[in-house]
Coordinates of C-alpha atoms in Angstrom, one line a residue:
M1 CA 73.1 -6.5 -1.3
D2 CA 74.5 -10.0 -0.7
E3 CA 72.3 -12.5 -2.6
Q4 CA 71.9 -14.8 0.4
L5 CA 70.6 -11.9 2.6
F6 CA 68.4 -10.7 -0.3
F7 CA 66.6 -14.1 -0.5
K8 CA 66.3 -14.4 3.3
K9 CA 64.5 -11.0 3.4
L10 CA 62.4 -11.7 0.3
K11 CA 61.1 -14.9 1.9
N12 CA 59.6 -13.0 4.8
L13 CA 57.6 -10.6 2.6
C14 CA 53.9 -11.6 2.2
T15 CA 52.4 -9.1 -0.3
S16 CA 53.4 -7.7 -3.6
K17 CA 53.3 -4.2 -2.1
E18 CA 55.9 -5.2 0.5
I19 CA 58.1 -6.7 -2.2
F20 CA 57.9 -3.7 -4.5
Y21 CA 58.8 -1.4 -1.5
F22 CA 61.8 -3.6 -0.7
L23 CA 63.0 -3.7 -4.4
T24 CA 63.0 0.2 -4.6
S25 CA 65.4 0.3 -1.7
L26 CA 68.1 -1.6 -3.7
E27 CA 70.4 0.3 -6.1
V28 CA 71.5 -2.8 -8.0
M29 CA 70.5 -6.5 -8.2
S30 CA 71.6 -9.5 -10.2
D31 CA 69.2 -11.2 -12.7
T32 CA 69.0 -14.2 -10.3
M33 CA 67.7 -11.8 -7.6
A34 CA 65.3 -10.1 -10.0
S35 CA 63.9 -13.5 -11.2
G36 CA 63.6 -14.5 -7.5
A37 CA 61.6 -11.4 -6.8
L38 CA 59.2 -12.3 -9.7
Q39 CA 58.9 -15.8 -8.3
R40 CA 58.0 -14.5 -4.9
I41 CA 55.4 -12.2 -6.3
S42 CA 53.8 -15.1 -8.2
E43 CA 53.8 -17.2 -4.9
V44 CA 51.9 -14.5 -2.9
E45 CA 49.6 -13.2 -5.7
V46 CA 48.5 -16.4 -7.4
D47 CA 46.1 -18.9 -5.9
D48 CA 43.8 -21.7 -7.3
N49 CA 41.5 -19.1 -8.9
G50 CA 44.4 -17.3 -10.7
L51 CA 45.9 -13.8 -10.2
K52 CA 44.4 -12.1 -7.1
N53 CA 45.2 -8.5 -8.2
P54 CA 45.6 -8.0 -12.0
A55 CA 46.5 -4.4 -11.4
L56 CA 49.9 -5.3 -10.1
L57 CA 51.0 -6.0 -13.7
E58 CA 50.8 -2.2 -14.3
N59 CA 53.0 -1.4 -11.2
E60 CA 56.0 0.7 -12.3
V61 CA 58.5 -1.5 -10.3
F62 CA 57.0 -4.7 -11.9
R63 CA 57.3 -3.1 -15.3
A64 CA 60.9 -2.1 -14.7
L65 CA 61.7 -5.7 -13.8
C66 CA 60.0 -6.9 -17.0
F67 CA 61.9 -4.3 -19.1
Q68 CA 65.2 -5.7 -17.8
F69 CA 64.2 -9.2 -18.9
E70 CA 62.7 -8.2 -22.2
F71 CA 65.7 -6.3 -23.6
G72 CA 68.5 -8.1 -21.9
S73 CA 67.4 -11.8 -22.3
S74 CA 70.7 -12.8 -24.1
K75 CA 72.8 -11.6 -21.1
L76 CA 70.8 -13.4 -18.5
S77 CA 72.1 -16.5 -16.6
N78 CA 70.2 -19.7 -17.3
T79 CA 68.7 -19.7 -13.8
G80 CA 67.6 -16.0 -14.1
L81 CA 66.1 -16.6 -17.6
L82 CA 64.1 -19.7 -16.7
N83 CA 63.0 -18.6 -13.3
A84 CA 61.7 -15.4 -14.7
F85 CA 59.9 -17.2 -17.5
Q86 CA 58.2 -19.5 -15.1
A87 CA 57.1 -16.7 -12.7
L88 CA 55.7 -14.6 -15.6
I89 CA 53.6 -17.6 -16.8
K90 CA 52.1 -18.1 -13.4
L91 CA 51.4 -14.3 -13.2
R92 CA 49.3 -14.7 -16.5
V93 CA 51.4 -12.3 -18.5
D94 CA 50.2 -12.3 -22.1
P95 CA 51.9 -15.2 -23.9
Q96 CA 51.9 -13.2 -27.1
S97 CA 53.7 -10.2 -25.6
T98 CA 57.2 -9.3 -26.8
L99 CA 58.5 -10.0 -23.3
M100 CA 57.3 -13.6 -23.3
A101 CA 58.3 -14.2 -27.0
S102 CA 61.8 -12.9 -26.2
L103 CA 62.2 -15.2 -23.1
L104 CA 60.8 -18.2 -25.0
S105 CA 63.0 -17.6 -28.0
E106 CA 66.2 -17.3 -25.8
S107 CA 65.3 -20.4 -23.9
E108 CA 64.8 -22.5 -27.0
E109 CA 68.0 -21.2 -28.5
R110 CA 70.0 -22.3 -25.5
L111 CA 68.2 -25.6 -25.5
G112 CA 69.2 -26.2 -29.1
K113 CA 72.9 -25.4 -28.3
G114 CA 72.8 -27.9 -25.4
Q115 CA 73.7 -25.1 -22.8
L116 CA 71.0 -26.1 -20.2
T117 CA 71.7 -28.2 -17.1
A118 CA 69.2 -31.0 -16.0
E119 CA 67.7 -28.5 -13.5
N120 CA 67.3 -25.9 -16.3
L121 CA 65.7 -28.5 -18.6
C122 CA 63.2 -29.3 -15.8
A123 CA 62.3 -25.7 -15.3
L124 CA 61.8 -25.1 -19.0
G125 CA 59.7 -28.3 -19.3
E126 CA 57.5 -27.2 -16.4
S127 CA 57.0 -23.8 -18.1
L128 CA 56.2 -25.2 -21.5
L129 CA 53.7 -27.6 -20.0
E130 CA 51.8 -24.8 -18.4
L131 CA 52.2 -22.4 -21.4
E132 CA 51.5 -24.6 -24.4
G133 CA 50.2 -27.9 -23.0
P134 CA 51.2 -31.5 -23.9
S135 CA 51.2 -30.9 -27.6
C136 CA 54.3 -28.7 -27.3
A137 CA 56.9 -30.0 -29.8
T138 CA 59.9 -28.7 -27.7
L139 CA 59.0 -31.2 -24.9
E140 CA 60.4 -34.1 -26.9
Q141 CA 63.6 -32.2 -27.5
I142 CA 63.9 -31.7 -23.7
V143 CA 63.5 -35.4 -23.1
N144 CA 66.2 -36.1 -25.7
H145 CA 68.6 -33.8 -23.9
M146 CA 67.7 -35.3 -20.5
Q147 CA 68.7 -38.7 -21.7
E148 CA 72.2 -37.4 -22.3
K149 CA 72.5 -36.2 -18.7
D150 CA 73.8 -38.1 -15.7
I151 CA 70.5 -39.4 -14.5
E152 CA 72.0 -40.9 -11.3
R153 CA 72.7 -37.4 -10.0
W154 CA 69.3 -35.9 -10.5
S155 CA 67.4 -34.3 -7.6
P156 CA 63.9 -35.5 -6.7
R157 CA 62.4 -32.4 -8.4
E158 CA 64.2 -33.2 -11.6
I159 CA 63.0 -36.8 -11.5
V160 CA 59.4 -35.7 -11.0
M161 CA 59.6 -33.2 -13.8
V162 CA 60.9 -35.9 -16.2
Y163 CA 58.0 -38.2 -15.2
K164 CA 55.6 -35.3 -15.9
I165 CA 57.1 -34.7 -19.4
L166 CA 57.2 -38.4 -20.3
Q167 CA 53.6 -38.7 -19.2
V168 CA 52.4 -36.2 -21.7
T169 CA 54.8 -37.2 -24.5
V170 CA 53.7 -40.8 -24.2
R171 CA 50.1 -39.6 -24.4
E172 CA 51.1 -38.1 -27.7
G173 CA 52.3 -41.5 -28.9
K174 CA 56.0 -41.2 -28.2
Q175 CA 57.9 -44.3 -26.8
C176 CA 60.6 -43.7 -24.2
Q177 CA 60.7 -47.0 -22.3
N178 CA 64.5 -47.1 -22.1
L179 CA 64.6 -43.8 -20.4
L180 CA 61.8 -44.9 -18.1
N181 CA 63.6 -48.0 -17.1
R182 CA 66.6 -45.9 -16.1
L183 CA 64.4 -43.4 -14.4
N184 CA 62.5 -46.1 -12.4
S185 CA 65.8 -47.6 -11.1
V186 CA 67.1 -44.2 -10.0
T187 CA 63.8 -43.2 -8.4
L188 CA 63.8 -46.5 -6.3
C189 CA 66.9 -45.2 -4.6
T190 CA 65.3 -41.8 -3.7
V191 CA 61.9 -42.9 -2.5
S192 CA 62.6 -42.1 1.1
Q193 CA 63.4 -38.5 0.2
L194 CA 60.1 -37.8 -1.7
S195 CA 57.6 -35.3 -0.4
P196 CA 53.8 -36.0 -0.4
N197 CA 53.4 -34.1 -3.7
F198 CA 56.3 -35.8 -5.4
T199 CA 55.1 -39.3 -4.3
S200 CA 51.7 -38.6 -5.7
V201 CA 52.9 -37.2 -9.0
I202 CA 55.2 -40.2 -9.6
L203 CA 52.6 -42.7 -8.7
N204 CA 50.2 -41.0 -11.1
S205 CA 52.8 -41.0 -13.9
L206 CA 53.5 -44.7 -13.4
V207 CA 49.7 -45.3 -13.8
V208 CA 49.5 -43.2 -17.0
L209 CA 52.7 -44.8 -18.3
C210 CA 51.4 -48.3 -17.6
Q211 CA 54.5 -49.2 -15.7
T212 CA 53.2 -52.6 -14.4
R213 CA 56.7 -54.1 -14.5
A214 CA 58.1 -51.6 -12.1
V215 CA 56.9 -53.7 -9.2
A216 CA 59.7 -52.8 -6.8
L217 CA 59.3 -49.1 -7.3
V218 CA 55.5 -49.2 -7.0
T219 CA 55.6 -51.2 -3.8
A220 CA 58.2 -48.9 -2.3
L221 CA 56.2 -45.8 -3.2
C222 CA 52.9 -47.3 -1.8
K223 CA 54.7 -48.1 1.5
H224 CA 56.3 -44.7 1.5
S225 CA 52.9 -43.0 1.0
V226 CA 51.6 -44.3 4.3
K227 CA 53.4 -41.6 6.4
H228 CA 52.2 -38.9 4.0
V229 CA 48.4 -39.7 4.3
P230 CA 47.7 -36.9 6.7
Y231 CA 49.6 -34.4 4.5
F232 CA 48.3 -35.3 1.0
T233 CA 46.0 -32.7 -0.6
D234 CA 42.7 -34.1 -1.9
H235 CA 44.0 -34.3 -5.4
E236 CA 47.2 -36.0 -4.3
L237 CA 45.3 -38.6 -2.3
V238 CA 43.1 -39.4 -5.3
N239 CA 46.2 -40.0 -7.4
V240 CA 47.7 -42.3 -4.7
L241 CA 44.4 -44.3 -4.3
E242 CA 44.1 -44.7 -8.1
A243 CA 47.6 -46.1 -8.2
F244 CA 46.8 -48.5 -5.4
L245 CA 43.7 -49.7 -7.4
Y246 CA 45.5 -49.8 -10.7
F247 CA 48.5 -51.8 -9.4
G248 CA 46.4 -54.0 -7.1
Q249 CA 48.4 -52.9 -4.0
K250 CA 47.0 -54.0 -0.6
V251 CA 49.0 -52.4 2.2
Q252 CA 47.4 -52.9 5.6
V253 CA 49.2 -50.0 7.3
F254 CA 48.0 -47.7 4.5
T255 CA 44.4 -48.6 5.3
E256 CA 45.1 -48.1 9.0
A257 CA 46.5 -44.6 8.1
L258 CA 43.3 -43.8 6.2
E259 CA 41.3 -45.0 9.2
R260 CA 43.1 -42.5 11.4
H261 CA 42.9 -39.6 8.9
I262 CA 39.4 -39.9 7.3
P263 CA 37.3 -39.5 10.5
K264 CA 39.1 -36.3 11.4
S265 CA 38.9 -34.8 7.9
I266 CA 35.6 -36.1 6.5
L267 CA 33.7 -32.8 6.7
T268 CA 36.5 -30.9 4.8
M269 CA 37.4 -33.5 2.3
H270 CA 36.4 -33.1 -1.4
P271 CA 33.5 -35.5 -2.2
Q272 CA 35.6 -36.9 -5.1
T273 CA 38.3 -37.9 -2.6
V274 CA 35.8 -39.6 -0.3
S275 CA 34.3 -41.4 -3.4
K276 CA 37.8 -42.7 -4.3
V277 CA 38.4 -43.9 -0.7
M278 CA 35.1 -45.8 -0.8
Q279 CA 36.0 -47.3 -4.2
Y280 CA 39.4 -48.4 -2.8
C281 CA 37.7 -50.1 0.2
C282 CA 34.9 -51.7 -2.0
K283 CA 37.2 -53.0 -4.7
N284 CA 39.6 -54.6 -2.1
M285 CA 36.7 -55.8 0.0
I286 CA 38.0 -53.8 3.0
L287 CA 35.3 -53.3 5.6
S288 CA 36.8 -50.4 7.6
K289 CA 34.2 -49.4 10.2
P290 CA 36.0 -46.2 11.2
I291 CA 36.0 -45.1 7.5
F292 CA 32.4 -46.3 6.8
D293 CA 31.0 -44.7 9.9
A294 CA 32.7 -41.4 9.1
V295 CA 31.6 -41.4 5.5
A296 CA 28.0 -42.0 6.7
E297 CA 28.2 -38.9 8.9
G298 CA 29.7 -37.0 6.0
F299 CA 26.9 -38.1 3.7
I300 CA 24.2 -37.0 6.2
S301 CA 25.8 -33.5 6.4
N302 CA 26.8 -33.0 2.7
A303 CA 24.5 -35.1 0.6
D304 CA 22.8 -32.1 -1.0
R305 CA 26.1 -30.9 -2.4
L306 CA 27.1 -34.3 -4.0
S307 CA 26.7 -35.2 -7.7
T308 CA 24.6 -38.3 -8.5
D309 CA 27.7 -40.4 -9.2
Q310 CA 29.2 -39.3 -5.9
I311 CA 26.0 -40.3 -4.0
A312 CA 26.3 -43.8 -5.6
A313 CA 30.0 -44.0 -4.8
Y314 CA 29.3 -43.2 -1.1
I315 CA 26.4 -45.6 -0.6
I316 CA 27.0 -48.7 -2.8
P317 CA 29.9 -50.1 -0.7
Y318 CA 27.6 -50.4 2.3
G319 CA 25.6 -53.0 0.4
T320 CA 28.5 -54.7 -1.3
L321 CA 30.3 -55.2 2.0
N322 CA 27.0 -55.8 4.0
Y323 CA 27.5 -53.2 6.6
L324 CA 25.1 -50.8 8.4
P325 CA 26.8 -48.0 10.3
P326 CA 25.4 -46.8 13.7
S327 CA 23.8 -43.8 11.9
A328 CA 22.0 -46.1 9.4
S329 CA 18.5 -44.8 10.0
S330 CA 19.6 -41.2 9.4
L331 CA 21.8 -42.2 6.5
F332 CA 19.0 -43.9 4.6
R333 CA 16.4 -41.3 5.5
K334 CA 18.8 -38.7 4.0
L335 CA 19.3 -40.9 0.9
E336 CA 15.5 -41.2 0.4
T337 CA 15.1 -37.5 0.7
V338 CA 17.8 -36.9 -1.9
L339 CA 16.3 -39.5 -4.3
H340 CA 12.9 -37.9 -4.0
T341 CA 14.2 -34.5 -5.1
R342 CA 16.8 -35.7 -7.7
L343 CA 15.7 -39.1 -9.0
R344 CA 15.4 -37.9 -12.6
H345 CA 19.1 -36.7 -12.6
F346 CA 20.5 -40.2 -12.0
Q347 CA 21.8 -42.2 -15.0
P348 CA 19.8 -45.4 -15.3
H349 CA 22.6 -47.8 -14.5
T350 CA 23.8 -45.7 -11.6
L351 CA 20.3 -45.7 -10.1
L352 CA 19.9 -49.4 -10.5
N353 CA 23.3 -50.1 -8.9
L354 CA 22.4 -47.8 -6.0
L355 CA 18.9 -49.3 -5.3
H356 CA 20.2 -52.9 -5.7
S357 CA 22.9 -52.2 -3.1
C358 CA 20.2 -51.0 -0.7
V359 CA 18.3 -54.3 -0.8
L360 CA 21.5 -56.3 0.0
I361 CA 21.4 -54.7 3.5
Q362 CA 17.5 -54.9 3.9
R363 CA 16.9 -51.3 3.0
Y364 CA 13.9 -51.5 0.6
P365 CA 13.4 -48.7 -2.0
I366 CA 9.7 -49.4 -2.3
N367 CA 8.8 -45.9 -3.4
F368 CA 11.2 -46.0 -6.4
L369 CA 10.6 -49.6 -7.7
P370 CA 7.6 -48.6 -9.9
K371 CA 10.0 -46.5 -11.9
I372 CA 12.7 -49.2 -12.1
F373 CA 10.2 -51.8 -13.3
S374 CA 8.5 -49.5 -15.8
P375 CA 9.0 -50.2 -19.6
Y376 CA 10.3 -46.7 -20.1
F377 CA 13.1 -47.1 -17.6
L378 CA 14.0 -50.6 -18.9
Q379 CA 14.3 -49.2 -22.4
K380 CA 16.6 -46.5 -21.1
L381 CA 18.7 -49.2 -19.4
Q382 CA 18.9 -51.1 -22.7
A383 CA 19.9 -48.0 -24.6
Q384 CA 22.9 -47.1 -22.5
P385 CA 26.1 -49.2 -22.2
P386 CA 26.4 -51.9 -20.9
G387 CA 22.7 -52.4 -21.8
L388 CA 20.6 -55.2 -20.4
N389 CA 23.5 -57.7 -20.0
R390 CA 23.3 -60.7 -17.7
L391 CA 24.6 -58.8 -14.6
V392 CA 22.1 -55.9 -15.1
M393 CA 19.2 -58.4 -15.5
S394 CA 20.3 -60.3 -12.4
Q395 CA 20.2 -57.1 -10.4
L396 CA 16.6 -56.4 -11.7
T397 CA 15.6 -60.0 -10.9
Q398 CA 17.1 -59.8 -7.4
L399 CA 15.2 -56.5 -6.8
F400 CA 12.0 -58.2 -7.9
L401 CA 12.6 -61.3 -5.8
T402 CA 13.4 -59.2 -2.8
V403 CA 10.1 -57.3 -2.9
T404 CA 8.2 -60.5 -3.6
L405 CA 9.8 -62.3 -0.5
E406 CA 10.5 -59.5 1.9
C407 CA 7.9 -56.8 1.0
P408 CA 4.6 -58.7 0.4
F409 CA 2.7 -55.4 0.8
Y410 CA 4.3 -54.0 -2.5
E411 CA 1.6 -53.6 -5.1
G412 CA 3.4 -51.8 -7.8
P413 CA 4.4 -53.0 -11.3
K414 CA 6.1 -56.4 -11.6
L415 CA 9.2 -57.2 -13.6
L416 CA 8.3 -58.9 -16.8
S417 CA 9.7 -62.5 -17.2
K418 CA 11.7 -61.5 -20.3
Y419 CA 13.8 -59.3 -18.1
Q420 CA 14.5 -62.0 -15.5
V421 CA 17.5 -64.4 -15.5
K422 CA 17.3 -68.1 -14.8
A423 CA 20.2 -68.0 -12.3
F424 CA 22.2 -65.3 -10.6
P425 CA 25.9 -64.8 -11.6
M426 CA 27.4 -64.6 -8.1
L427 CA 30.5 -62.4 -8.6
H428 CA 32.4 -63.5 -5.5
S429 CA 30.5 -66.6 -4.6
S430 CA 31.9 -69.5 -6.5
P431 CA 32.7 -72.0 -3.9
D432 CA 36.3 -72.3 -2.5
V433 CA 37.4 -75.4 -4.4
H434 CA 39.7 -76.8 -1.6
L435 CA 37.1 -76.2 1.2
F436 CA 34.3 -77.5 -1.0
K437 CA 36.2 -80.8 -1.6
R438 CA 36.9 -81.2 2.2
V439 CA 33.2 -80.6 3.0
K440 CA 32.1 -83.2 0.4
T441 CA 34.6 -85.7 1.7
G442 CA 33.4 -85.2 5.3
L443 CA 29.7 -85.6 4.2
L444 CA 30.5 -88.8 2.4
Y445 CA 32.2 -90.1 5.6
L446 CA 29.1 -89.0 7.6
L447 CA 26.3 -90.1 5.3
K448 CA 28.1 -93.2 3.9
K449 CA 26.9 -92.8 0.3
R450 CA 27.2 -90.1 -2.3
I451 CA 23.6 -90.4 -3.3
Y452 CA 22.5 -88.6 -0.1
F453 CA 23.6 -85.1 -1.1
A454 CA 23.7 -83.1 -4.2
S455 CA 26.2 -80.3 -5.0
E456 CA 25.7 -77.0 -6.9
V457 CA 22.0 -77.5 -7.2
S458 CA 20.1 -75.0 -9.3
T459 CA 16.8 -73.9 -7.7
P460 CA 13.7 -72.5 -9.4
Y461 CA 14.4 -69.3 -7.5
F462 CA 17.5 -68.1 -9.4
Y463 CA 20.0 -69.2 -6.7
V464 CA 22.5 -72.1 -6.8
V465 CA 22.7 -74.1 -3.6
D466 CA 26.3 -75.3 -2.8
I467 CA 25.1 -78.6 -1.2
E468 CA 21.5 -79.8 -0.7
I469 CA 20.3 -82.5 1.6
K470 CA 16.7 -83.7 1.6
L471 CA 14.9 -85.1 4.7
D472 CA 11.6 -86.9 5.1
E473 CA 8.9 -86.2 7.7
E474 CA 10.7 -88.2 10.3
G475 CA 14.1 -86.5 9.7
F476 CA 15.7 -89.4 7.7
V477 CA 18.0 -88.4 4.9
L478 CA 16.6 -89.1 1.4
P479 CA 18.5 -89.7 -1.8
A480 CA 19.2 -86.4 -3.5
A481 CA 17.4 -87.4 -6.7
Q482 CA 14.1 -88.2 -4.8
V483 CA 11.3 -85.6 -5.4
E484 CA 8.4 -87.2 -3.4
E485 CA 7.9 -87.2 0.3
V486 CA 10.5 -84.4 0.8
H487 CA 9.6 -82.7 4.0
R488 CA 12.7 -80.5 4.7
R489 CA 15.5 -79.2 2.5
I490 CA 18.9 -78.3 4.0
A491 CA 21.1 -75.8 2.1
L492 CA 24.7 -76.0 3.0
C493 CA 26.5 -72.7 2.3
V494 CA 30.2 -73.5 2.0
D495 CA 31.6 -70.1 2.6
G496 CA 35.3 -69.7 1.7
Q497 CA 37.3 -66.5 2.3
N498 CA 36.1 -65.1 -1.0
R499 CA 32.6 -64.7 0.4
F500 CA 33.7 -62.5 3.3
C501 CA 35.2 -59.0 3.6
A502 CA 39.0 -59.0 3.7
H503 CA 40.5 -60.1 7.0
S504 CA 36.9 -60.3 8.4
R505 CA 34.1 -62.7 9.4
N506 CA 31.5 -60.3 7.8
L507 CA 29.7 -61.9 4.8
L508 CA 29.6 -59.9 1.6
G509 CA 26.2 -58.5 0.7
E510 CA 25.5 -60.8 -2.3
E511 CA 26.0 -63.9 -0.1
A512 CA 24.0 -62.5 2.9
I513 CA 21.0 -61.8 0.7
K514 CA 21.2 -65.3 -0.9
Q515 CA 21.2 -67.0 2.5
R516 CA 18.3 -64.7 3.6
H517 CA 16.3 -65.6 0.6
L518 CA 16.9 -69.3 0.7
Q519 CA 15.5 -69.3 4.3
L520 CA 12.4 -67.4 3.1
L521 CA 12.0 -69.9 0.3
G522 CA 11.8 -72.7 2.9
Y523 CA 15.4 -74.0 3.1
E524 CA 17.1 -74.6 6.4
V525 CA 20.3 -72.8 5.8
V526 CA 23.5 -74.2 7.4
Q527 CA 26.6 -72.0 7.1
I528 CA 30.0 -73.7 6.8
P529 CA 32.4 -70.8 7.1
F530 CA 36.1 -71.3 6.4
F531 CA 37.2 -70.1 9.8
E532 CA 35.3 -72.9 11.6
T533 CA 37.0 -75.6 9.5
E534 CA 40.6 -74.4 9.3
N535 CA 41.8 -76.5 12.2
L536 CA 39.9 -79.7 11.3
Q537 CA 42.9 -81.8 10.4
N538 CA 41.3 -85.0 9.1
T539 CA 38.1 -86.3 7.5
R540 CA 36.7 -87.8 10.7
K541 CA 37.0 -84.4 12.5
M542 CA 35.3 -82.7 9.5
A543 CA 32.5 -85.3 9.6
D544 CA 32.1 -84.8 13.3
Y545 CA 31.8 -81.0 12.8
L546 CA 29.3 -81.4 10.0
H547 CA 27.2 -83.8 12.1
K548 CA 27.0 -81.2 14.9
K549 CA 26.2 -78.4 12.4
I550 CA 23.6 -80.2 10.2
F551 CA 22.0 -82.6 12.7
P552 CA 22.5 -81.1 16.1
C553 CA 19.5 -83.0 17.6
T554 CA 21.2 -86.4 16.9
Y555 CA 24.8 -85.3 17.7
G556 CA 26.3 -87.4 20.5

């Protein structure tokens, strides 16, 4: 039979039984056809769980095919030899058998003589990775031969295979940066041809190979990945998201593609993929309501099947980005149920991060705080990295301050003073220097003297106030240093872009809780957000704006 016709018919066969029946109808076939038949058998009979029907290895037609390859390996074409070798590995044929030993030996002999093309080298590399793993010594030999080939003419499949091999050889301590530089340049020209799988594999390899200088390639791949979002497998999407995080890529259209894809797929997505999506949003401060609303629904449906780390990954971003989805009551009711049944399974730091994120959005874990403030739990926190560092102690302190201010009915254990910090390290809340300077200049113009306001004032309540203004009983401004006859305190919160979610006017959780607590502590909180001051072009206009915000009763 003509080879082209053979492969056309073979492609339409969907079971090994159909393939064996088809093969028995042929009087003669080339080694390429025979290896193609083995490959098709591996495609239909192997899934994620392995070989569906091990009995097929005993089929007489299958054994006749293997016999041909075992005793005629030296007469095979390179394509026939390597395709058969690859198919038999996938079919879980015993690696110690004489058949596999014969094919491996013949392949290595041809490699040593330099008889393999770039495509052959890729096929052999793929097979050895699956058969022997990254420690296989022959992989380095394959890389050396690849360097001698005309890299500019490689197909996307060959490019991907070399990245895979380099990924594992570099893990073994081998350096191949010269080849990588050439490979990165060639790949840049082929980005538009890459499938979802190839795009994901290359991005993952660039992360593993620490290719932070390949900026043009990374940027092109990240932009190219946008159109593949609906077609990535869970594993592929995780690789792509990890690359976005590692290289600090922020592509708005990628987020928009996720917003279209996640709500439709949330109930079938692997929890680890959803966790990675939430990590991507949280790290980049992206408050995507379509994603967060869908993830909340997914949590309500699937929470019982999530690991403790996945539960934390789903929930913490809501607190960090200060967002309550429409299903918030059901979401936190489900979270409480899960915590009641699985509390002891959480690692101490994971549990603290989770409960702290809840109070940022006024969801109070009252029933679980006695455990958090217990000496036993605090000892466990101290024993596990990062221990009781300043950030961990600030979370404990803020939890304690929250129940003191917002849950006066709480009567459980208190947090001992030795576990409390004197001031909170605000991760994203250091003032925007340029905006801060403009506000202070405007205040000076308004109040005439610098003595009438203080900046970056430490309070006895762990928070630092950006700007504090003191007033007497009649509403007159007092010198900032005065401590007597202070009737009102105004806290100006100078909120630059760094205190808001990206491209949003939604305050971050840590800033929202600070302003909430300052109010409860008796301050009059006046927010000066960046988006209200952007168009104030001079000091007089800034002073006029501040007058209206701080002293509305006397304005005009």
